[in-house]
Tab-separated table of C-alpha atoms and ligand atoms in Angstrom:
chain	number	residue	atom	x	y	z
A	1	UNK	CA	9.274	-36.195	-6.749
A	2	UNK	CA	7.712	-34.318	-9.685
A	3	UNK	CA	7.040	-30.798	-9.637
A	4	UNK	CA	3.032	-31.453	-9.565
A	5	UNK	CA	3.367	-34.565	-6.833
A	6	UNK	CA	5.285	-31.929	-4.751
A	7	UNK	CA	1.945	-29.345	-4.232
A	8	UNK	CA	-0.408	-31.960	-4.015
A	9	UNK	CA	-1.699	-31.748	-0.661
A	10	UNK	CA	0.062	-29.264	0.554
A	11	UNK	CA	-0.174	-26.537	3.023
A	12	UNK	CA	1.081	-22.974	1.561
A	13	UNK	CA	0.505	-19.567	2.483
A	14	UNK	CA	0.728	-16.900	-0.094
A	15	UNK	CA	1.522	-13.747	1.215
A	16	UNK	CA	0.602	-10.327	-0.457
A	17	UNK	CA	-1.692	-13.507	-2.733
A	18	UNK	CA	-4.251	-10.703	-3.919
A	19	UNK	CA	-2.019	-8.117	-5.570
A	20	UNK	CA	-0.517	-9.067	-9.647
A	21	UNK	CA	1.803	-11.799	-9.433
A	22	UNK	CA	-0.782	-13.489	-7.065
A	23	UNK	CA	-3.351	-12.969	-9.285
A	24	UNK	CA	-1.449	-15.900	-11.140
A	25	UNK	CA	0.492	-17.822	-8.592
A	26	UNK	CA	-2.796	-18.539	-6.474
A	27	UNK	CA	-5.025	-20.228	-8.938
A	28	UNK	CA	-1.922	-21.788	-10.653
A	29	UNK	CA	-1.924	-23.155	-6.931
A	30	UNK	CA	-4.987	-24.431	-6.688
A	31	UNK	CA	-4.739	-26.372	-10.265
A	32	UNK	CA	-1.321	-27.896	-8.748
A	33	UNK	CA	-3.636	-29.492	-5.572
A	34	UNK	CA	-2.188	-27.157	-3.123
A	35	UNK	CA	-4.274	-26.211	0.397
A	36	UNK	CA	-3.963	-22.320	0.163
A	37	UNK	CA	-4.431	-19.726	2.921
A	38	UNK	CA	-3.791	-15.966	0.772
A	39	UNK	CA	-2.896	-13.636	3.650
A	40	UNK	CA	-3.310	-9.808	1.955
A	41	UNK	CA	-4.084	-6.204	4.071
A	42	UNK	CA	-5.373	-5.313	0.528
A	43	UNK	CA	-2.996	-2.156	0.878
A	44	UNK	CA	-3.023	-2.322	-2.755
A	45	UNK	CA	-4.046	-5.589	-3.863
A	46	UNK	CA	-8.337	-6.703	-4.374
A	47	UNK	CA	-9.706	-9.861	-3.850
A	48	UNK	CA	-11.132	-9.281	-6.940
A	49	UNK	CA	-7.751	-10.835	-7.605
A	50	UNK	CA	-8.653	-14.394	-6.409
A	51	UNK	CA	-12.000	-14.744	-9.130
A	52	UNK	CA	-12.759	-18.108	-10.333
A	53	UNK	CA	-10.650	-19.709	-6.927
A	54	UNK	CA	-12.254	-17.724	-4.117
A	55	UNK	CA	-14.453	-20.847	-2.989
A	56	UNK	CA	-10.961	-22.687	-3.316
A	57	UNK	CA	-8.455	-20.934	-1.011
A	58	UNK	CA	-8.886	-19.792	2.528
A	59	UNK	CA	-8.642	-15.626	2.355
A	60	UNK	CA	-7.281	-14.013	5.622
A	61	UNK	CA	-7.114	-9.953	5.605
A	62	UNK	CA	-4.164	-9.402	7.495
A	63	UNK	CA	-0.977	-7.306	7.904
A	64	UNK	CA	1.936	-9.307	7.805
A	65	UNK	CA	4.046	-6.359	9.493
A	66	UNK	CA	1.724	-7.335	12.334
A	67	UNK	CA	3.753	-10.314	14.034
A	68	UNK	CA	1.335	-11.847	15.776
A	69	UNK	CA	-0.715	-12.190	13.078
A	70	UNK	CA	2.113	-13.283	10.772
A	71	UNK	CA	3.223	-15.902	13.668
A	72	UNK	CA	-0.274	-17.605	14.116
A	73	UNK	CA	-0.684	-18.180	10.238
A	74	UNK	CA	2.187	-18.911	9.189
A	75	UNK	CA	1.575	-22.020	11.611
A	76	UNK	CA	1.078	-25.477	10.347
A	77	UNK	CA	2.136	-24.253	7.372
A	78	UNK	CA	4.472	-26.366	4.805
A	79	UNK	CA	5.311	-23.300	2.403
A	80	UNK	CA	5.335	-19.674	2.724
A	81	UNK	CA	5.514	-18.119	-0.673
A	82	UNK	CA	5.770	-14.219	-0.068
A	83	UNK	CA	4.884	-11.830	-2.345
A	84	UNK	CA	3.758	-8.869	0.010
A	85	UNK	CA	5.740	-5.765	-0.881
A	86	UNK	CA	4.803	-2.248	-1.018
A	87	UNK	CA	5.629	-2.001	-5.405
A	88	UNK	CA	5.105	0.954	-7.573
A	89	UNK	CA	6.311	2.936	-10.539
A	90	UNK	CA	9.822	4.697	-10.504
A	91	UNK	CA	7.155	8.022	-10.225
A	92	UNK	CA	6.445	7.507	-6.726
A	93	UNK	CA	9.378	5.430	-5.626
A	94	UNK	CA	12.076	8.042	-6.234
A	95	UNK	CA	10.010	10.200	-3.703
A	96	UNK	CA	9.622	8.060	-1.158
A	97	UNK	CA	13.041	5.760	-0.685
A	98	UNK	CA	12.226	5.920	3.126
A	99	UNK	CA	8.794	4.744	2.997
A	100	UNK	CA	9.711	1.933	0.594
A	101	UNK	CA	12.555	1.256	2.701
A	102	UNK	CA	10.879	0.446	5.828
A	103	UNK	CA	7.773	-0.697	4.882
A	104	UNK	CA	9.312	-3.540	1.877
A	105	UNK	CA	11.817	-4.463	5.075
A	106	UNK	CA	8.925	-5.063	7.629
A	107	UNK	CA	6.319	-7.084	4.991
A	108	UNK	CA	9.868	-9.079	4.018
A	109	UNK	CA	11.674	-9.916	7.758
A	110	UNK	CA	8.831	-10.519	9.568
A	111	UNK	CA	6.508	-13.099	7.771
A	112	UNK	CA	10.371	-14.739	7.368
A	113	UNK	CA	11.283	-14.729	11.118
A	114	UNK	CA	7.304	-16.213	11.868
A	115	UNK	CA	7.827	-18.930	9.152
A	116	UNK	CA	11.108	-19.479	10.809
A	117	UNK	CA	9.488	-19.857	14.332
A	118	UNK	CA	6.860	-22.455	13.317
A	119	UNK	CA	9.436	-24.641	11.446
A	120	UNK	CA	8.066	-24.073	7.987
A	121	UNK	CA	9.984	-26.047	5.260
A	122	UNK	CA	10.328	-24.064	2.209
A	123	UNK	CA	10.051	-20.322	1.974
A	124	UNK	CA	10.042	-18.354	-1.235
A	125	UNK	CA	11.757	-14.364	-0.692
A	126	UNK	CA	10.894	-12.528	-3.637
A	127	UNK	CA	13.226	-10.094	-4.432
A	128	UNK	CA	14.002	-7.647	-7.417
A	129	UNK	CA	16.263	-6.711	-10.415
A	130	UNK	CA	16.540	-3.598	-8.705
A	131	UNK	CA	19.349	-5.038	-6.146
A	132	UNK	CA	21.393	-4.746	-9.180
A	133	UNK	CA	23.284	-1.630	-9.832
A	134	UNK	CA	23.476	1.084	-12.845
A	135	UNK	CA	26.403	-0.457	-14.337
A	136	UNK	CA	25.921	-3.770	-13.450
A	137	UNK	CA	27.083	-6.201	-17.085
A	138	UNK	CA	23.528	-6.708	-19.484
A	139	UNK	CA	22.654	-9.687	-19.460
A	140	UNK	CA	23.127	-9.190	-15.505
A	141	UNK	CA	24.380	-12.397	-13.839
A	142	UNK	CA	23.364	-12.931	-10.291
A	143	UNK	CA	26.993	-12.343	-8.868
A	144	UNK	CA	27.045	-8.583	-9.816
A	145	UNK	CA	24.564	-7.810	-7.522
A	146	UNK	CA	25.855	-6.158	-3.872
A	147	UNK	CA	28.834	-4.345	-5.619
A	148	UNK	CA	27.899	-0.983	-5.641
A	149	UNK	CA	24.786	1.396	-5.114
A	150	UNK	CA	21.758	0.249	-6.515
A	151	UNK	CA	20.205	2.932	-9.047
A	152	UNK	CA	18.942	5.621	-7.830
A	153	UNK	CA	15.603	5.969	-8.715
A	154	UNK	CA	14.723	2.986	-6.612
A	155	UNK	CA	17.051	2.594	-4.356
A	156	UNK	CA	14.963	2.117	-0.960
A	157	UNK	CA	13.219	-0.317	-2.467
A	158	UNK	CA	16.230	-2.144	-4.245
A	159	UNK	CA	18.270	-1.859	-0.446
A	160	UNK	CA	15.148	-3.201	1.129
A	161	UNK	CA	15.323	-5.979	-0.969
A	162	UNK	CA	19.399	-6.473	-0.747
A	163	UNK	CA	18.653	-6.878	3.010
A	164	UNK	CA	15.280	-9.713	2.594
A	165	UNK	CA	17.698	-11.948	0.232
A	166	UNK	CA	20.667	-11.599	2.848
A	167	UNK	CA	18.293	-12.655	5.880
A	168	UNK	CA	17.223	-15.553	3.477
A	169	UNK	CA	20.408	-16.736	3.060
A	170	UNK	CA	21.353	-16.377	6.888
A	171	UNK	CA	17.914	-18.103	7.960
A	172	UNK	CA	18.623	-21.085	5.270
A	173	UNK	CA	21.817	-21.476	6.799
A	174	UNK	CA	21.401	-20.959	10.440
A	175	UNK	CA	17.933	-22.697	10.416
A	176	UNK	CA	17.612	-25.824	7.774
A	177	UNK	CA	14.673	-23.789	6.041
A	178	UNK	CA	14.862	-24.399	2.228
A	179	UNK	CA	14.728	-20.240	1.055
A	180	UNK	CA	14.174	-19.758	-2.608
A	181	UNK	CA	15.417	-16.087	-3.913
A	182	UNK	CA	14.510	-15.435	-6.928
A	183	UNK	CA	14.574	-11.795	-8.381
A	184	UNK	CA	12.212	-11.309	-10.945
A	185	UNK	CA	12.604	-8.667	-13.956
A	186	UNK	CA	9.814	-6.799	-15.366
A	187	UNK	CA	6.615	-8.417	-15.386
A	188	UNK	CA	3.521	-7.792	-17.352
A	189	UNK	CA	-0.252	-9.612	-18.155
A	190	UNK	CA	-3.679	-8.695	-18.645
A	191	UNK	CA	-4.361	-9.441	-14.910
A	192	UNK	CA	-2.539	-5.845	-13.855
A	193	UNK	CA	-4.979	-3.726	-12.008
A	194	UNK	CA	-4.700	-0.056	-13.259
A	195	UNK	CA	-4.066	2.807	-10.718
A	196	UNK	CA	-2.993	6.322	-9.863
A	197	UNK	CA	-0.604	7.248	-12.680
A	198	UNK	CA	2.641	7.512	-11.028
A	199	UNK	CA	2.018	4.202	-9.463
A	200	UNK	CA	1.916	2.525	-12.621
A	201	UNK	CA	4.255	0.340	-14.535
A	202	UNK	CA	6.014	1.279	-17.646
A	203	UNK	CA	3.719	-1.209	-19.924
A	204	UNK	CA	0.043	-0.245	-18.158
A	205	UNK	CA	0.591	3.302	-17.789
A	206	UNK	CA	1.601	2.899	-21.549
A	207	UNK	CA	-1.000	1.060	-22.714
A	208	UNK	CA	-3.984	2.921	-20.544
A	209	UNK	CA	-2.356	6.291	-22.626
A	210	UNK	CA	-2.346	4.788	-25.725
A	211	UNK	CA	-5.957	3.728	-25.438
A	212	UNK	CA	-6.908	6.401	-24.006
A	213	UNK	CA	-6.179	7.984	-27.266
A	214	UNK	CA	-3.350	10.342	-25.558
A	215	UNK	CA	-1.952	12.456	-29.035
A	216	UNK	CA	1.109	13.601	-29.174
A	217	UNK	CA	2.056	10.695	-26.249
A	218	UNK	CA	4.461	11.684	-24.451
A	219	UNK	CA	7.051	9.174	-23.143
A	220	UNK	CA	9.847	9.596	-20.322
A	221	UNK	CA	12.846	9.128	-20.739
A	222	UNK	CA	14.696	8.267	-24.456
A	223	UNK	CA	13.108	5.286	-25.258
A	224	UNK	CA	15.704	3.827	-25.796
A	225	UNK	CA	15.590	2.324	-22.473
A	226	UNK	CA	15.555	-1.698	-23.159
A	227	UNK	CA	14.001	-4.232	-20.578
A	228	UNK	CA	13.125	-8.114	-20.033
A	229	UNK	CA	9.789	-8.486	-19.666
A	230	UNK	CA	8.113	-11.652	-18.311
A	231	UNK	CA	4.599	-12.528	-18.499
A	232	UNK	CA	2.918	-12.957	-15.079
A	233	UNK	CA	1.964	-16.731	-16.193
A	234	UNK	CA	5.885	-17.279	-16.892
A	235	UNK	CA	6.555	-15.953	-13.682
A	236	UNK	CA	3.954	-18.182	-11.169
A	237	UNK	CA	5.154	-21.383	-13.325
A	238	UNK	CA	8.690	-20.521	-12.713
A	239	UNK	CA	8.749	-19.355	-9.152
A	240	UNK	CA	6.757	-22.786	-8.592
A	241	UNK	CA	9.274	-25.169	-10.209
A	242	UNK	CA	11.882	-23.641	-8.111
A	243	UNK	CA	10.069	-23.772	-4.803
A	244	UNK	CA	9.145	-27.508	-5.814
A	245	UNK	CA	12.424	-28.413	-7.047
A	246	UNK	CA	14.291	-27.349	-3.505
A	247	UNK	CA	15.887	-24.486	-5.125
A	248	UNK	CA	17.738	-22.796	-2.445
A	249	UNK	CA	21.486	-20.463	-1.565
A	250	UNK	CA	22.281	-17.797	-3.454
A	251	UNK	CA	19.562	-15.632	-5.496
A	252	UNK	CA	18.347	-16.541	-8.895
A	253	UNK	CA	17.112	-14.485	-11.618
A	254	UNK	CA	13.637	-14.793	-12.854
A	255	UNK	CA	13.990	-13.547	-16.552
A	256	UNK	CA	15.699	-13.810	-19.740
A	257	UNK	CA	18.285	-12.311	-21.942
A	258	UNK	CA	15.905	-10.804	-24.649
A	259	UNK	CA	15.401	-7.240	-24.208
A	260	UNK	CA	12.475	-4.654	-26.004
A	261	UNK	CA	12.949	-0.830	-25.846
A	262	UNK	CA	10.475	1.225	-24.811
A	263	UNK	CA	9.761	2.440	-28.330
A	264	UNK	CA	9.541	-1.029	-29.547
A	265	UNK	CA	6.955	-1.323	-26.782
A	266	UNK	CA	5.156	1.712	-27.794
A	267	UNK	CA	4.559	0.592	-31.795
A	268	UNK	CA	3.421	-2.880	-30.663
A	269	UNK	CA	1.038	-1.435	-28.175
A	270	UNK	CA	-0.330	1.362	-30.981
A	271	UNK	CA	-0.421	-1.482	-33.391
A	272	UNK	CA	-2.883	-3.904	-30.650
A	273	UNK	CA	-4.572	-0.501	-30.020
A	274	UNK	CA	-5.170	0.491	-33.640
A	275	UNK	CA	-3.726	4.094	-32.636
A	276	UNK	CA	-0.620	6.138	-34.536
A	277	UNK	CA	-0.230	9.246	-32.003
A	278	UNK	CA	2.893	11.484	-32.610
A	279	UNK	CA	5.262	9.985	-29.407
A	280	UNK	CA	7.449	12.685	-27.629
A	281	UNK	CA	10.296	11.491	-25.807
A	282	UNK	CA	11.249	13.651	-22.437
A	283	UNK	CA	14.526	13.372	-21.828
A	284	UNK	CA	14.552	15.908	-18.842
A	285	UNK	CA	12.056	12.742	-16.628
A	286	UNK	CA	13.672	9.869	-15.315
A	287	UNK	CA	14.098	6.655	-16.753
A	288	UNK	CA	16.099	4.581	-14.785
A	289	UNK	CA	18.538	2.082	-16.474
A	290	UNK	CA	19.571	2.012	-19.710
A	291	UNK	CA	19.416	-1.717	-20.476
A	292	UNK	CA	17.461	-4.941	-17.725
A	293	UNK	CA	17.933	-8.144	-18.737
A	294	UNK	CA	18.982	-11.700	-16.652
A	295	UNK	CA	21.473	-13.501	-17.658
A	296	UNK	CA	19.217	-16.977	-17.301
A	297	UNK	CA	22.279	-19.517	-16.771
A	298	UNK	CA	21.280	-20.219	-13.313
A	299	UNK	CA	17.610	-19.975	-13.747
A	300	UNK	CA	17.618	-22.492	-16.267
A	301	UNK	CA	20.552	-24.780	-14.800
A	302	UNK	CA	18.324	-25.263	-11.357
A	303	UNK	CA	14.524	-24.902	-13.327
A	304	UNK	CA	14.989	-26.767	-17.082
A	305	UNK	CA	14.352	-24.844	-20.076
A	306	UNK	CA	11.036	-22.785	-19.672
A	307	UNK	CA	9.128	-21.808	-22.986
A	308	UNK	CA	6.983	-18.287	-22.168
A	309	UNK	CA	3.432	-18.843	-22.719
A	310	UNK	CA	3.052	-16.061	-25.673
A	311	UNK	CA	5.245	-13.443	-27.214
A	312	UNK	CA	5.467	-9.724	-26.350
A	313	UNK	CA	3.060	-9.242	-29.861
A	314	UNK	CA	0.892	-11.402	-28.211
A	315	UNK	CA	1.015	-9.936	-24.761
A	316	UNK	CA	0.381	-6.468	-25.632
A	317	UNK	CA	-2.829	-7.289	-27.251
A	318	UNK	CA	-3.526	-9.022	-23.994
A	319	UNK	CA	-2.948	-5.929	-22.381
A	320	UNK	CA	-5.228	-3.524	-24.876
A	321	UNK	CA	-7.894	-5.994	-24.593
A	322	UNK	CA	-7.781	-6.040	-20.605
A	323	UNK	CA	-7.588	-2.516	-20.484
A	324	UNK	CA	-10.769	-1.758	-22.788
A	325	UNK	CA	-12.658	-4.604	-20.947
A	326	UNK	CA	-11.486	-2.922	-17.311
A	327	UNK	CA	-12.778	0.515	-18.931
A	328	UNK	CA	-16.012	-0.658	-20.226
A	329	UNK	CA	-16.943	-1.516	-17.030
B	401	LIG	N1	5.482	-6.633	-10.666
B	401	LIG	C1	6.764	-6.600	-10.998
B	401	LIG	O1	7.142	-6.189	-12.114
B	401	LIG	C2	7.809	-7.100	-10.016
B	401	LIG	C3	9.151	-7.139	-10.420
B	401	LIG	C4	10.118	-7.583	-9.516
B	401	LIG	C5	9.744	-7.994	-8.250
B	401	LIG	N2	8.442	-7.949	-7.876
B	401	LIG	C6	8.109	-8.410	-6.516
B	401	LIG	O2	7.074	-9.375	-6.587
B	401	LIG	C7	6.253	-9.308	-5.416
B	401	LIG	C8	4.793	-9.152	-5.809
B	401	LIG	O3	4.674	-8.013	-6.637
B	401	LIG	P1	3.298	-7.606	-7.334
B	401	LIG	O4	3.649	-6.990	-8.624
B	401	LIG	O5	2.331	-8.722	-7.274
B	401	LIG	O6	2.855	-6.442	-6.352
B	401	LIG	P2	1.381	-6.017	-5.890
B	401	LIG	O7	1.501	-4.671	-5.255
B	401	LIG	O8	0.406	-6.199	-6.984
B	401	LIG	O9	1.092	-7.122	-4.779
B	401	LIG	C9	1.564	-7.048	-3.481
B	401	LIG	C10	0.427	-7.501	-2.581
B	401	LIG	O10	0.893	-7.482	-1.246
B	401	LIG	C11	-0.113	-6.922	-0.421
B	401	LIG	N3	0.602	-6.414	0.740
B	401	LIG	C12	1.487	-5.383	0.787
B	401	LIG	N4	1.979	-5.253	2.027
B	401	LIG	C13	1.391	-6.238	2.765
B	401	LIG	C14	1.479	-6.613	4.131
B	401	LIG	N5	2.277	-5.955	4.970
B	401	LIG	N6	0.727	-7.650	4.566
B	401	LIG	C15	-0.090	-8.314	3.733
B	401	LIG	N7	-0.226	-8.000	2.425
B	401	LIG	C16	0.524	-6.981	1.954
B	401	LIG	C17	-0.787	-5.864	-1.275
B	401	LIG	O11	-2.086	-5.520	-0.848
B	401	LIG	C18	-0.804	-6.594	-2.624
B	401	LIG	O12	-1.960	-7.388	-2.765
B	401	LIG	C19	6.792	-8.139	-4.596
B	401	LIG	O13	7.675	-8.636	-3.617
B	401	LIG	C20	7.582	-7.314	-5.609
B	401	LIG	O14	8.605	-6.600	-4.987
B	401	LIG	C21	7.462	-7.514	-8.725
């Protein structure tokens, strides 16, 4: 079956569908044919996020911590793709490793365990690059990942997901559910709603300070801190194509070898911005890894070769285009 024939018709529940990646992944959905019931508590995600497929999807505000909510809608479902985590920036996750502990565990395990109960098919976990840890090989294949501590800035998070892709594999096994892991690297797009600063990722908060005509800037860490970044079309296609193509087992990167520093970031931002600030780097703030990248052998063994839909040039003046239009508002 192709990859389109497969979401024709059927039933999926997106989980945590209003927030960024399901910004994407739900109208990419609803071109594919797909019947789609987005299940968000809007903890940090809008339905702002569902524009242009509102009248297409059936929206259900609901906690998915909340079995007995998670059990009746996860029923009758075919798929359960979940994206429902409680994200941020590494400024407010290496404060709260509990919180993000807990809470990523309980919005993972339980919409897993309902699926699980109501015999749905496929289930996507979505995981993280953060399960990986400090010294982990870059490019990081997908075997490095539960030998040692995760880093530190994130670790509650990264643990929280360790745990989700473990129950994955056990409920694949023990239960004939096809589990996709995948664990996505850094994602961007223009679709990223901008909040409280240290909830922000590296590009937004970059470009929102760079727009915002911040002079001198000043940037944590080195900047010489190098990452994958995916667009959050890439990412919907990709995660798709996966799901569709019965990808299941052990966890699979979502991202690529190339890599961009954050200074290379920060002169292709003040070039789509038109700005030339004087950029301070702040050595003494944390920065997390030194180098993120996936080593894509697996991704594109079980997925096919997978083009990104524009380069990081191209991106970034997505991104200092959103922001302005978000701003003018
Ligand atoms: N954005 C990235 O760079 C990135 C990188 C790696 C992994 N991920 C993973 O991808 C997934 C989606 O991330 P995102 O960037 O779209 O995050 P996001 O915060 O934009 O979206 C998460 C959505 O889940 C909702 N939500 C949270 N807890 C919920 C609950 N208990 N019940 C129902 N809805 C709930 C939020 O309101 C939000 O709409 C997460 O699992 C995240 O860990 C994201």
């Amino acid at each position: 079956m192709s990859d389109a024939a497969f979401w024709r018709g059927r039933s999926v529940m997106v989980g945590g569908g209003c927030g960024f990646i399901g910004s994407y992944l739900v109208p990419e959905l609803v071109t594919a044919g797909a019947r789609v019931t987005v299940v968000d508590n809007l903890e940090s995600g809008t339905v702002e996020a569902l524009d242009g497929v509102r009248d297409s999807v059936r929206f259900v505000e609901a906690d998915l911590r909340d079995r007995s909510a998670a059990v009746d809608l996860a029923r009758g479902q075919q798929v359960v793709l979940n994206l429902a985590a409680t994200v941020s920036g590494v400024g407010y996750s290496h404060r709260h490793h509990g919180e993000m502990l807990t809470q990523n565990l309980l919005s993972a395990l339980v919409p897993l365990d309902a699926a699980r109960q109501n015999e749905v098919e496929r289930f996507l976990v979505v995981s993280s690059c953060c399960v990986y840890p400090q010294d982990a090989p870059v490019p990081t294949p997908e075997d490095s990942s539960l030998v040692g501590e995760p880093e530190s800035v994130n670790e509650g998070y990264a643990w929280a997901k360790r745990i989700y892709e473990l129950a994955g594999q056990y409920y694949g096994r023990d239960y004939g559910m096809t589990v996709t892991i995948l664990r996505p690297f850094n994602i961007y797009g223009g679709r990223y709603r901008w909040q409280s600063s240290d909830k922000t990722h590296v590009i937004p908060a970059l470009v929102q300070r760079i727009v915002d005509g911040e002079d001198p800037l000043v940037v944590w860490g080195s900047g010489r801190q190098r990452r994958n970044f995916l667009h959050g079309l890439d990412v919907a296609r990709l995660m798709m194509r996966c799901v569709a193509r019965g990808v299941a087992g052990p966890p699979v990167n979502l991202g690529f070898e190339t890599q961009t520093s954050v200074a290379e970031l920060v002169e292709l931002i003040c070039e789509a911005a038109g700005r030339t600030p004087r950029v301070v780097y702040d050595t003494s703030r944390p920065e997390g890894q030194l180098a993120k990248a996936a080593d894509s052998t697996r991704l594109r063994q079980l997925a096919g070769e997978y083009v990104p839909v524009m380069t990081l040039r191209e991106g970034m003046a997505e991104m200092v285009q959103a922001y302005r239009q978000r701003t003018s508002l």
